[in-house]
XYZ file of C-alpha atoms in Angstrom:
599
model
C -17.005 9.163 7.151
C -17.248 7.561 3.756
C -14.605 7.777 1.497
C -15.826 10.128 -0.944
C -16.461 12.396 1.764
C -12.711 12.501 3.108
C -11.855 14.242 -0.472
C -12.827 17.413 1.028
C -10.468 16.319 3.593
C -8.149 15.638 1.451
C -7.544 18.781 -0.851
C -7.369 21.300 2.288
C -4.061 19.889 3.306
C -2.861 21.334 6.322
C 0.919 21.035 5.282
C 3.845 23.108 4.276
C 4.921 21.756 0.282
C 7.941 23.442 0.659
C 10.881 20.876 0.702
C 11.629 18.757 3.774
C 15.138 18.714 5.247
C 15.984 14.852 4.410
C 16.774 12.442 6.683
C 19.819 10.684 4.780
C 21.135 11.290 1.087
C 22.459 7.822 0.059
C 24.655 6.528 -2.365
C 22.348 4.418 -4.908
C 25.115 3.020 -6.370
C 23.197 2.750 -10.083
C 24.605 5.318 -12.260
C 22.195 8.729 -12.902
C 20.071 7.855 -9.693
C 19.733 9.705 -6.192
C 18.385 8.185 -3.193
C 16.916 9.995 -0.623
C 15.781 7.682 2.184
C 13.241 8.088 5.267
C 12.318 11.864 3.993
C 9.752 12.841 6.395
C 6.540 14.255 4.644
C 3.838 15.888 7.363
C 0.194 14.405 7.803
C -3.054 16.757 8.390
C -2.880 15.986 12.064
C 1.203 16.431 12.348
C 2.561 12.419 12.311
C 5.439 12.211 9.557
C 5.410 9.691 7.161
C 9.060 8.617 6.139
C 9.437 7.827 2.094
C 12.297 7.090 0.021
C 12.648 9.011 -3.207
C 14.478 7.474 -5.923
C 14.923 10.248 -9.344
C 17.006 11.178 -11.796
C 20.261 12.863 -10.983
C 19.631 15.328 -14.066
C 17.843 18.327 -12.866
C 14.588 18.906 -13.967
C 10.864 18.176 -13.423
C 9.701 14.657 -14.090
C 6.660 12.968 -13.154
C 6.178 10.507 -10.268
C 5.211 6.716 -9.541
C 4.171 6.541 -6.081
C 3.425 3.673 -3.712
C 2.318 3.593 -0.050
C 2.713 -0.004 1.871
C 2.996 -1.970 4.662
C 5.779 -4.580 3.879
C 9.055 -1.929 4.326
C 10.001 0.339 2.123
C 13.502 -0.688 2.920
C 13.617 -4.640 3.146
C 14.842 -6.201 -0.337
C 12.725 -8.637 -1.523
C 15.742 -11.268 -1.354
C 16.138 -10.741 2.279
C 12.794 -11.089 3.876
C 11.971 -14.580 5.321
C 8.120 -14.378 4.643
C 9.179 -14.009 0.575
C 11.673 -16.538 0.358
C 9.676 -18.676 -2.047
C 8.188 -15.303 -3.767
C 11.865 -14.295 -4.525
C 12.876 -18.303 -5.752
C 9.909 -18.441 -8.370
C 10.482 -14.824 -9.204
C 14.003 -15.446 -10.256
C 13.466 -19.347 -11.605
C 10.932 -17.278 -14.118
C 13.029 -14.771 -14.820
C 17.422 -15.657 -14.037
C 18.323 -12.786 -16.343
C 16.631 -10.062 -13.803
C 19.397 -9.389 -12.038
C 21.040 -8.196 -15.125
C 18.895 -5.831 -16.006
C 19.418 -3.949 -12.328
C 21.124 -4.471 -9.156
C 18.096 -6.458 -7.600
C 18.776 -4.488 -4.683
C 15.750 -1.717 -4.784
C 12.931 -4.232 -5.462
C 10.756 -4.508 -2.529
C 7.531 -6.655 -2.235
C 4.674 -6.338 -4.891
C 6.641 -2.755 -5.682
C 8.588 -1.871 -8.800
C 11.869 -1.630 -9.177
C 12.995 2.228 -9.174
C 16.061 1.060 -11.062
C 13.854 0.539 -14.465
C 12.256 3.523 -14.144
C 14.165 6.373 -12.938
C 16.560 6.394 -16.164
C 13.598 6.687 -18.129
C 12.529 10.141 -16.549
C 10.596 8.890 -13.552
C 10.811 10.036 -10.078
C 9.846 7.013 -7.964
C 8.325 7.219 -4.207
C 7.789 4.264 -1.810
C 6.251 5.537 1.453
C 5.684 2.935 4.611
C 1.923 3.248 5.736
C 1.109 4.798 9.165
C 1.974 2.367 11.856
C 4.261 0.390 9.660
C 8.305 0.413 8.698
C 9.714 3.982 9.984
C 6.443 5.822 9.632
C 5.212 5.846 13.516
C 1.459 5.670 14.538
C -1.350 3.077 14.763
C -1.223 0.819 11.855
C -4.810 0.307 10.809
C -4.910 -1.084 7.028
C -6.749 0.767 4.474
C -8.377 2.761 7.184
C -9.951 6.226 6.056
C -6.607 7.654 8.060
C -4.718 5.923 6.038
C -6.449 6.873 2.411
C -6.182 10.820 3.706
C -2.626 10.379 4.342
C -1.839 8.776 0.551
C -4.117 11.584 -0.639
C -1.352 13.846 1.323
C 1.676 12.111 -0.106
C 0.165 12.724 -3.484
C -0.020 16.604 -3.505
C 2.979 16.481 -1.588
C 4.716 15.066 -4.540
C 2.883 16.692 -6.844
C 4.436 20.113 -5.510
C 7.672 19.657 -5.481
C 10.351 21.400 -6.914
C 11.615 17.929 -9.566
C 8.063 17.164 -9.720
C 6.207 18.064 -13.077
C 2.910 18.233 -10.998
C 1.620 14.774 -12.412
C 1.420 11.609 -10.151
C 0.578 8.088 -11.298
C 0.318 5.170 -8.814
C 1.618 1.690 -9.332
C 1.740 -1.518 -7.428
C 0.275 -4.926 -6.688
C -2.176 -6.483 -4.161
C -2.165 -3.591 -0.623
C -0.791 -1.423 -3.151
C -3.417 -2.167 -5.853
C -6.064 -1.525 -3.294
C -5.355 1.160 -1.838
C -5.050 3.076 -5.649
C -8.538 2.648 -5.884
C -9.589 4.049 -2.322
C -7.300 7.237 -2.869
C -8.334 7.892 -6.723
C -11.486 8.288 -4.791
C -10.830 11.297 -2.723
C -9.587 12.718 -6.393
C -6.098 14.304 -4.521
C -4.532 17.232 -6.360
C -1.644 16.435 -8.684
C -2.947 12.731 -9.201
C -3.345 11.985 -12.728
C -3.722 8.022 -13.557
C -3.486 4.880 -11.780
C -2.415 1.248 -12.854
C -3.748 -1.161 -10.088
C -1.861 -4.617 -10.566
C -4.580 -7.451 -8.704
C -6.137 -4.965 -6.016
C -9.798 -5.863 -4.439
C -11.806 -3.334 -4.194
C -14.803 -4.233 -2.364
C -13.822 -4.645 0.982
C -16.582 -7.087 2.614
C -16.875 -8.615 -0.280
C -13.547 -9.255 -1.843
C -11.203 -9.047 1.522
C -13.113 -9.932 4.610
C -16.382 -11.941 3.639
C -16.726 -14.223 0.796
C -20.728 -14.567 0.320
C -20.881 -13.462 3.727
C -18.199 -15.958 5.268
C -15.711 -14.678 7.468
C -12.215 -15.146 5.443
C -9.220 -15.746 8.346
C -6.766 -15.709 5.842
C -6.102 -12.765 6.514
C -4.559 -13.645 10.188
C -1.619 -15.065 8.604
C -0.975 -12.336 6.363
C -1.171 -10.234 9.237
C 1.077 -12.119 11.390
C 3.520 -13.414 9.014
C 3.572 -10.472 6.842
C 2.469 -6.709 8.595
C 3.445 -7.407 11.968
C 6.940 -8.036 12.011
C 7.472 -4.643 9.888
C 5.663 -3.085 12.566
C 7.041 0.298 13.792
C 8.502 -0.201 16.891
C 8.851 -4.269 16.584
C 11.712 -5.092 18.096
C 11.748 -8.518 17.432
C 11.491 -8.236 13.281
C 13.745 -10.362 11.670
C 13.270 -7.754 8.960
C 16.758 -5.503 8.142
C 16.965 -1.893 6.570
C 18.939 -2.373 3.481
C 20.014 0.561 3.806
C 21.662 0.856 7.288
C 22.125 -2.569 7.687
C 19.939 -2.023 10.954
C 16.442 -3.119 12.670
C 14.181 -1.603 9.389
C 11.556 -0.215 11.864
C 12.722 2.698 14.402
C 13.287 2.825 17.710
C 11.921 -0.164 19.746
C 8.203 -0.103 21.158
C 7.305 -1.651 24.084
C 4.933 -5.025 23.681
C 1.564 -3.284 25.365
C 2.480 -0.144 23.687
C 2.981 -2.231 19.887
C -0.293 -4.076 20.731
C -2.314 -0.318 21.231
C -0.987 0.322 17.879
C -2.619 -1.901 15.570
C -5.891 -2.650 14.498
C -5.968 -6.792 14.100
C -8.229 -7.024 10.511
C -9.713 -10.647 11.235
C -10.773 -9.555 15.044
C -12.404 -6.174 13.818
C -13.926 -8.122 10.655
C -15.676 -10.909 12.998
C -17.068 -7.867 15.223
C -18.398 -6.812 11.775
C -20.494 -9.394 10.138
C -22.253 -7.071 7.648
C -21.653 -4.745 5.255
C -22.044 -1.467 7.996
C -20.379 1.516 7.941
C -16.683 0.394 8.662
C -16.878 -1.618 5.295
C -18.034 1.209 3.078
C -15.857 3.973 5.213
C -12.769 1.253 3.217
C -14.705 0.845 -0.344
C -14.600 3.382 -2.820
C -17.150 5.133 -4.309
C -16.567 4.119 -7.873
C -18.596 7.203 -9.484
C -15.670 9.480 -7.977
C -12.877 7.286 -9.854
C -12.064 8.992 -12.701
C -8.647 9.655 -13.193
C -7.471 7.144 -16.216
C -7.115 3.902 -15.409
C -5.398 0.422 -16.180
C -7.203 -2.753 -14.090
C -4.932 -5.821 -14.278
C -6.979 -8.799 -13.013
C -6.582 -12.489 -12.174
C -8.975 -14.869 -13.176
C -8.261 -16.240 -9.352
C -8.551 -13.686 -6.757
C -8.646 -9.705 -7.506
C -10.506 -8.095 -9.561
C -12.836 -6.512 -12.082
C -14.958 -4.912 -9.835
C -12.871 -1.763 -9.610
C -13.112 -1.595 -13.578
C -16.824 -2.206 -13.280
C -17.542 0.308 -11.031
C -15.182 3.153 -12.266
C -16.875 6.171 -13.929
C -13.958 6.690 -16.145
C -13.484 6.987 -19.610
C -10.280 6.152 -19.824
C -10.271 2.650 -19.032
C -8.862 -0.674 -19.996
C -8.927 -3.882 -18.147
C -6.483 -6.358 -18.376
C -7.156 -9.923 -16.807
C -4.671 -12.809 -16.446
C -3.509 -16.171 -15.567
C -0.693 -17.319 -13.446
C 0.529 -16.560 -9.639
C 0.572 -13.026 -7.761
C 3.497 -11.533 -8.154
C 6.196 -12.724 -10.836
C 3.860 -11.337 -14.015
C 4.306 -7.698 -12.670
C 8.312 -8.046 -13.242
C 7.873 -9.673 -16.217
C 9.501 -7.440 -19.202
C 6.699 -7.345 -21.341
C 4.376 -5.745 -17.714
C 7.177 -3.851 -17.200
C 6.581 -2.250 -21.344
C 2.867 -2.427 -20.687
C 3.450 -0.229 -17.421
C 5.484 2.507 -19.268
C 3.229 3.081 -22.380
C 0.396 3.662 -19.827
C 2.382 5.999 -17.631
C 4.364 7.682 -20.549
C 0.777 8.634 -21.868
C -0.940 9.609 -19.540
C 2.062 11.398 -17.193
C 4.438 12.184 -20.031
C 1.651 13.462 -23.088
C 3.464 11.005 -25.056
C 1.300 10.064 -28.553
C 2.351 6.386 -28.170
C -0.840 5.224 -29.809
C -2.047 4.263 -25.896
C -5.285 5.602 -26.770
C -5.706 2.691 -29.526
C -5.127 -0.014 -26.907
C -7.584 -2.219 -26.786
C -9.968 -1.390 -23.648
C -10.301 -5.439 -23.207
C -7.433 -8.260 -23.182
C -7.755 -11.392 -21.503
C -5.479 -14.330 -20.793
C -7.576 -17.543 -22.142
C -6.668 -20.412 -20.410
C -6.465 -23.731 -22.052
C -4.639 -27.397 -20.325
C -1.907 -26.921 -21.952
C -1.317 -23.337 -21.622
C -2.626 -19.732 -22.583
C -3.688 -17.586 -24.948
C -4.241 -13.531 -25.126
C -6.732 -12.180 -26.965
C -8.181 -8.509 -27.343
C -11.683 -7.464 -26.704
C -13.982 -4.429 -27.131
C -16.280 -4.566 -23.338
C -16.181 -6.720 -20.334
C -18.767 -9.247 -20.541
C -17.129 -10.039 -23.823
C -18.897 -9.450 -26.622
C -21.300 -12.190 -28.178
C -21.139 -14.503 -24.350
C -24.059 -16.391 -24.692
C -25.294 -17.437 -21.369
C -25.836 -21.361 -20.993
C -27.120 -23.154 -18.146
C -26.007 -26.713 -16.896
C -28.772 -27.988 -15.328
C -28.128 -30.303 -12.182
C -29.692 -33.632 -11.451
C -29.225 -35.090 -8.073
C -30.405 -38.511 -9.360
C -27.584 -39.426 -10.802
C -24.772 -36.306 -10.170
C -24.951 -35.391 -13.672
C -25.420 -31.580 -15.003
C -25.562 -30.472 -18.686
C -27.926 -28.089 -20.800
C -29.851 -31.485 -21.713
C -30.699 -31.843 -18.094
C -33.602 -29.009 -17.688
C -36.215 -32.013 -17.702
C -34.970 -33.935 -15.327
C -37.753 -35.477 -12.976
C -36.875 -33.654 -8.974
C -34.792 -35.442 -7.085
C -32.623 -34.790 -4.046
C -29.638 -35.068 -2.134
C -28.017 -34.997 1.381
C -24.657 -34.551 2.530
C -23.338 -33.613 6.106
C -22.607 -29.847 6.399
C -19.531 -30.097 6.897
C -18.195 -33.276 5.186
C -16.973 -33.382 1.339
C -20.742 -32.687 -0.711
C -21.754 -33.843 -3.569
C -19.911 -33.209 -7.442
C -22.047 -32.919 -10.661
C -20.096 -33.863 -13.866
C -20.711 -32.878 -17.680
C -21.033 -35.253 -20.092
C -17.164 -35.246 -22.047
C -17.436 -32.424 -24.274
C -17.778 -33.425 -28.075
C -15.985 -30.466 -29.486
C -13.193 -27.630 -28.396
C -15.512 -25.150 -26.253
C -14.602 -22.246 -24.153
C -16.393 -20.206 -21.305
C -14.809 -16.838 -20.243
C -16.574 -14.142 -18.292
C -18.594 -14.100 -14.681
C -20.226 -17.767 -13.584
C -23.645 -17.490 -11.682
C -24.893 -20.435 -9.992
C -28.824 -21.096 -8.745
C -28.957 -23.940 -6.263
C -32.828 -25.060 -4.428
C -31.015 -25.821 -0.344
C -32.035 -26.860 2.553
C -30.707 -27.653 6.132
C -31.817 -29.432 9.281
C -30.283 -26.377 10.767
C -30.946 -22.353 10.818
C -28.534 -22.043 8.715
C -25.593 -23.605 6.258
C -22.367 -22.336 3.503
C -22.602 -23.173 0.843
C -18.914 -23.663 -0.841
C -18.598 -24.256 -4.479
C -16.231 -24.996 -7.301
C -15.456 -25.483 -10.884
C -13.560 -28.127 -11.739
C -12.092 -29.416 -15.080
C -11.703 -33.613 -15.571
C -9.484 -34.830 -18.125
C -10.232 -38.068 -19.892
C -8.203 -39.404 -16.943
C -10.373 -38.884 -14.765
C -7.632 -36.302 -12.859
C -8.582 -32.685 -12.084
C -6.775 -30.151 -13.854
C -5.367 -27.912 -11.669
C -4.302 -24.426 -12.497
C -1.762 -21.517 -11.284
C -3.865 -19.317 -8.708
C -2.726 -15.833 -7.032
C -1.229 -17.454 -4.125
C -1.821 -21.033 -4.750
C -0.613 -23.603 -7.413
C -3.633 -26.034 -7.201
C -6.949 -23.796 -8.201
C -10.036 -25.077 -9.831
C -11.818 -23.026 -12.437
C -13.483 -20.916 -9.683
C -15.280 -20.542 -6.505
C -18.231 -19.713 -5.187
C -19.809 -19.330 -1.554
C -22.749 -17.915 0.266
C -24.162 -17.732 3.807
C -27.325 -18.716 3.277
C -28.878 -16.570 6.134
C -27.445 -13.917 3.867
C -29.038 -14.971 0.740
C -31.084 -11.778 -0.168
C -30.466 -10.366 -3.027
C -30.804 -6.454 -4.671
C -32.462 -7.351 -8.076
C -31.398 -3.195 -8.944
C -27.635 -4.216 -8.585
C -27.610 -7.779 -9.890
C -27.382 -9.438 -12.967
C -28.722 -13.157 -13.929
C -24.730 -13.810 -14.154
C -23.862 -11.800 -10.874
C -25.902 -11.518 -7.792
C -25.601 -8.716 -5.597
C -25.977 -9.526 -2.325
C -26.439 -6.955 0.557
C -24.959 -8.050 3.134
C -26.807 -6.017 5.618
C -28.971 -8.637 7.572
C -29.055 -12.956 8.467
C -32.274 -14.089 7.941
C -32.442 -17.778 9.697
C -33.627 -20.928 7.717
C -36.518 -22.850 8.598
C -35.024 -26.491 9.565
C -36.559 -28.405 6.362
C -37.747 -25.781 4.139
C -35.889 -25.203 0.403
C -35.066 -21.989 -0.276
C -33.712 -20.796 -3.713
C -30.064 -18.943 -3.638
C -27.499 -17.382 -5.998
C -24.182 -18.046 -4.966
C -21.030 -15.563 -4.846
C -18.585 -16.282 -7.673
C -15.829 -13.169 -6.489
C -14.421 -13.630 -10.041
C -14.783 -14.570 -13.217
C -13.408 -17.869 -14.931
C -11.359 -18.718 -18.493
C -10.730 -22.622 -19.725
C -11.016 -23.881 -23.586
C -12.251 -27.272 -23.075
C -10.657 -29.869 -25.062
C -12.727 -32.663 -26.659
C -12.624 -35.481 -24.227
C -12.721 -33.113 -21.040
C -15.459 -33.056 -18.530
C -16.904 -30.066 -15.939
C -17.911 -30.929 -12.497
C -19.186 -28.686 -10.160
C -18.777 -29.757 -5.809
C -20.953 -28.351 -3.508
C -20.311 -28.816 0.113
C -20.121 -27.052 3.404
C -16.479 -26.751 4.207
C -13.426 -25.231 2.211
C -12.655 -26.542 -0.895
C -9.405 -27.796 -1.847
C -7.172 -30.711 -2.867
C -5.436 -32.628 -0.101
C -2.499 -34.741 -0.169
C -2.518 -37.682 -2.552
C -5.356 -35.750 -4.809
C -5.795 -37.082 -8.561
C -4.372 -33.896 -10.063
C -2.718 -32.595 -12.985
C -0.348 -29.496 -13.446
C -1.493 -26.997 -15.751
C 1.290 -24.803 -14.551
C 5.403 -24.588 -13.955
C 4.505 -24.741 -10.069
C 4.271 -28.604 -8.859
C 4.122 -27.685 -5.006
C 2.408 -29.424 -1.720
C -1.404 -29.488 -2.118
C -3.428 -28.060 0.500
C -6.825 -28.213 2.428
C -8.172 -24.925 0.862
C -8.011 -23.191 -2.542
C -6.685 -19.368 -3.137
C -6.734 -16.898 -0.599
C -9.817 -17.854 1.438
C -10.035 -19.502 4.277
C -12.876 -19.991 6.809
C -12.026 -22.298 9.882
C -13.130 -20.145 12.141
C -15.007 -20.136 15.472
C -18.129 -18.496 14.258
C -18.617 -21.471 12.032
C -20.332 -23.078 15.102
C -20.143 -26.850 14.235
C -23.729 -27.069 15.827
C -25.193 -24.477 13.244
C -23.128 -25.521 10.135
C -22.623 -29.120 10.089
C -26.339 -29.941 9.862
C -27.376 -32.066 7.522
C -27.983 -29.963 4.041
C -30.309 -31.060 1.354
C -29.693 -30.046 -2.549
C -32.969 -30.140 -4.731
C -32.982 -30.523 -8.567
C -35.489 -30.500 -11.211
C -39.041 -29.319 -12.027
C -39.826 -26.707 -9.841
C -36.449 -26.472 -8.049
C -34.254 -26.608 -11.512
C -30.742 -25.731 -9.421
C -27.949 -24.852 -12.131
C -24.489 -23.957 -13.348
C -24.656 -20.954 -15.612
C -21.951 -20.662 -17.338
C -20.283 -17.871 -20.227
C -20.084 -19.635 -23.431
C -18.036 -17.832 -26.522
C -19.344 -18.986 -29.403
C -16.257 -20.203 -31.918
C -14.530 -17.448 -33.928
């Protein structure tokens, strides 16, 4: 059942909105606040959901910021050993937050109810299905799942201190699930503010160009499982009771019936089927109002792309996951959006630019407002490659053909720019036409954007989860390389993902290659581009010729951002042919890049 299907679903809600009894009235110890923790809230098939409620001790109706997650609802973010170096950089950034509040509410990627609830805000944090105190199978972003947000939602939105309206905010699982929800358009919800959420889920969570991503099995094990219901051995602690954070103790057979493993049921799903679009929204059916914060590395503009409302604005920025959404100028940006659009309050939201981005430069960054996303004016340049001499530039377009081999899965080959001879800057979507070949049926193709200083050292910038990111990324299957000319763009290929369509051993074949986001970089005079193509992960290893353009100097590693692809369905035999890249004449291969033309 697809997604916008399940809204039928999820308006006939098979629940009482009366009240629950509560499981435990705590003393929140912040002045003006009540905490009511592990309320149970009834599902359409009968499993309750435990959420704490955090409001204002003043009675009255106020509206609410919900969240639904599988991290624990109850686990400070200072306590958890998977977050340790979240919670460091989150306080190095900011040492005065633990002024402004206890500290002792914040949970993972969730805000903290203590700077919102004395500004009229009821605040819920539910654990998922399967996860924390909630009991049942834990299945991430499952259509089970979705219905039972949808649930919590008019729940909420019918309760006696609840003014009816619901707005949803959170980062990353709670980002993504915002969009799948605003989907089934739940009664009572009335805007959402999605902090880095994918929202495609082959092609921005499990497959990257049609590569299986295993990154996901550490976040699984590292980060969902121990908050398991029923894990008896989590390290994790209720802050609250000062006991195990996850309910009685489950047997290990019993545990193992109750979760869905995401990397295992990806790799049984190679192609954009049914279980993929039963998890991605249908954007025509988003149309509550809407606030998109993006990173340039790693989640996501889709979500604003393919939203149908008209009350949107898209927000995209540099730096890591997490410590931006605590920052206190997010944390004014979050209220004037909610106040707005919850509240009715004529805070001149409506004259917020729909457009801001977060220009990045070597030295640091820059925000500037837009009107539309491509911005305005991009003029679309292409770098041509020449495999002659590893050289690429707009001057190249004539170069005679040449090629070049490298082993599949060895380090490529790199194309550099010419230094540039004046300040230039390219923000917006990359595309990126390559001519390939293989002795094998098939090869990945794994690309990236790199910025050289007059050094000679690779600039290295701030990612979502990783300190050491080039410009961007790109890869593609090419067995998967058919493309939907209705859905694509010269700057963004849309690739189907329904079929693998083996390579002749020898024969070129022209592809467009995945870029899952866009870029930002002002290049300096002096600076070059180089683009490496290869077969294999990207990243920098130890000892790399790098330079900071961050606060975050930490070990390098063998991949870049949150993909990963060792896996055993890259079958050395299959991928680590020997691949051939043509340029030139008849088999021009090229960069294309977003040039904004000096203001």
């Amino acid at each position: 059942m697809q997604l916008s299907k399940l809204a039928a679903v999820a308006v006939t809600l098979c629940i009482a909105f009366s009240q629950p009894s509560l499981a435990e009235r705590v003393d929140s110890g912040v002045p003006g606040m009540i905490f009511d923790h592990n309320v149970p809230v009834t599902m359409t098939d009968g499993v309750k959901l435990r959420v704490n409620i955090y409001r204002p001790e003043k009675s009255g109706r106020y509206p609410v910021l919900m969240l639904m997650g599988p991290y624990g609802k109850d686990t400070r973010l200072a306590d958890a050993p998977a977050y340790k170096t979240s919670w460091a950089k989150l306080i190095t950034k900011y040492p005065d937050l633990c002024k402004k509040s206890s500290c002792r509410y914040i949970r993972f990627e969730a805000p903290d109810p203590e700077r919102w609830v004395p500004n009229g805000y009821i605040v819920i944090h539910a654990d998922v299905r399967g996860a924390g105190a909630s009991p049942g199978v834990l299945d991430p972003f499952s259509p089970r799942e979705t219905e039972d947000y949808a649930t919590l939602i008019t729940w909420a939105a019918h309760q006696p201190w609840s003014t009816g309206k619901v707005g949803l905010l959170g980062t990353s699982y709670q980002a993504i699930n915002q969009w799948q929800v605003a989907a089934l358009q739940p009664e009572g919800l009335a805007a959402i503010l999605p902090w880095e959420g994918a929202f495609d889920h082959y092609r921005e969570i499990a497959y990257y160009g049609g590569i299986l991503n295993v990154s996901w099995k550490f976040w699984w094990d590292h980060q969902v499982v121990p908050n398991q219901n029923g894990n008896a051995e989590t390290p994790l602690i209720d802050a609250i009771t000062g006991a195990k954070d996850n309910a009685a103790p489950l047997s290990p057979e019993l545990l193992k019936q109750n979760r869905v493993a995401p990397v295992e049921t990806f790799a049984k799903h190679p192609f954009d089927d049914a279980y993929y679009r039963e998890r991605t929204p249908d954007g025509s059916r988003i149309t509550v109002p809407l606030l998109d914060v993006a990173n340039w590395t790693d989640w996501s503009t889709a979500g604003y792309q393919a939203a149908a409302s008209t009350s949107k604005w898209l927000r995209i920025q540099a730096g890591d996951h997490l410590t931006p959404f605590y920052s206190d100028d997010a944390l004014a940006l979050q209220k004037r959006f909610f106040d707005h659009f919850l509240k009715g309050v004529d805070n001149g939201w409506e004259k917020q630019p729909r457009v801001a981005v977060q220009v990045r430069r070597p030295d640091g960054t820059t925000w500037r407002n837009e009107t539309t996303w491509p911005l305005p004016g991009t003029r679309w340049e292409r770098y041509y490659l020449d495999s002659a001499n590893g050289s690429m530039g707009p001057a190249r377009q004539a170069a005679a053909p040449a090629e070049k081999l490298y082993p599949g899965l060895g380090d490529g080959v790199t194309f550099t720019s010419a230094p540039f001879t004046e300040e230039t800057e390219f923000t917006g979507p990359i595309g990126l036409r390559l001519w390939v070949s293989s002795s094998t049926a098939d090869m990945d193709v794994f690309a990236a954007v790199r910025l050289i200083d007059p050094q000679g050292r690779d600039v290295t910038f701030m990612g979502n989860s990783d300190p050491n990111v080039p410009l961007d990324l790109g890869y593609l299957r090419v067995s998967q390389r058919a493309v939907d000319p209705a859905k694509s763009t010269e700057y963004q290929p849309f690739h189907p993902h329904l079929a693998a369509v083996p390579m002749t051993p020898g024969q070129l074949y022209p592809v467009d290659v995945e870029f899952t986001e866009p870029t930002s970089i002002v290049i300096p005079k002096g600076y070059r581009l180089a683009l490496t193509i290869q077969g294999k992960d990207f990243g920098y290893g130890p000892g790399a010729n790098i330079v900071h353009a961050n606060d975050y100097e930490l070990p390098n590693s063998n991949n870049s951002g949150l993909f990963f692809a060792a896996h055993p369905n890259r079958d050395p035999a299959l991928y680590g042919g020997t691949d051939m890249l043509a340029t030139g004449a008849d088999h021009a291969s090229y960069l294309l890049l977003p040039r904004i033309p000096a203001r």
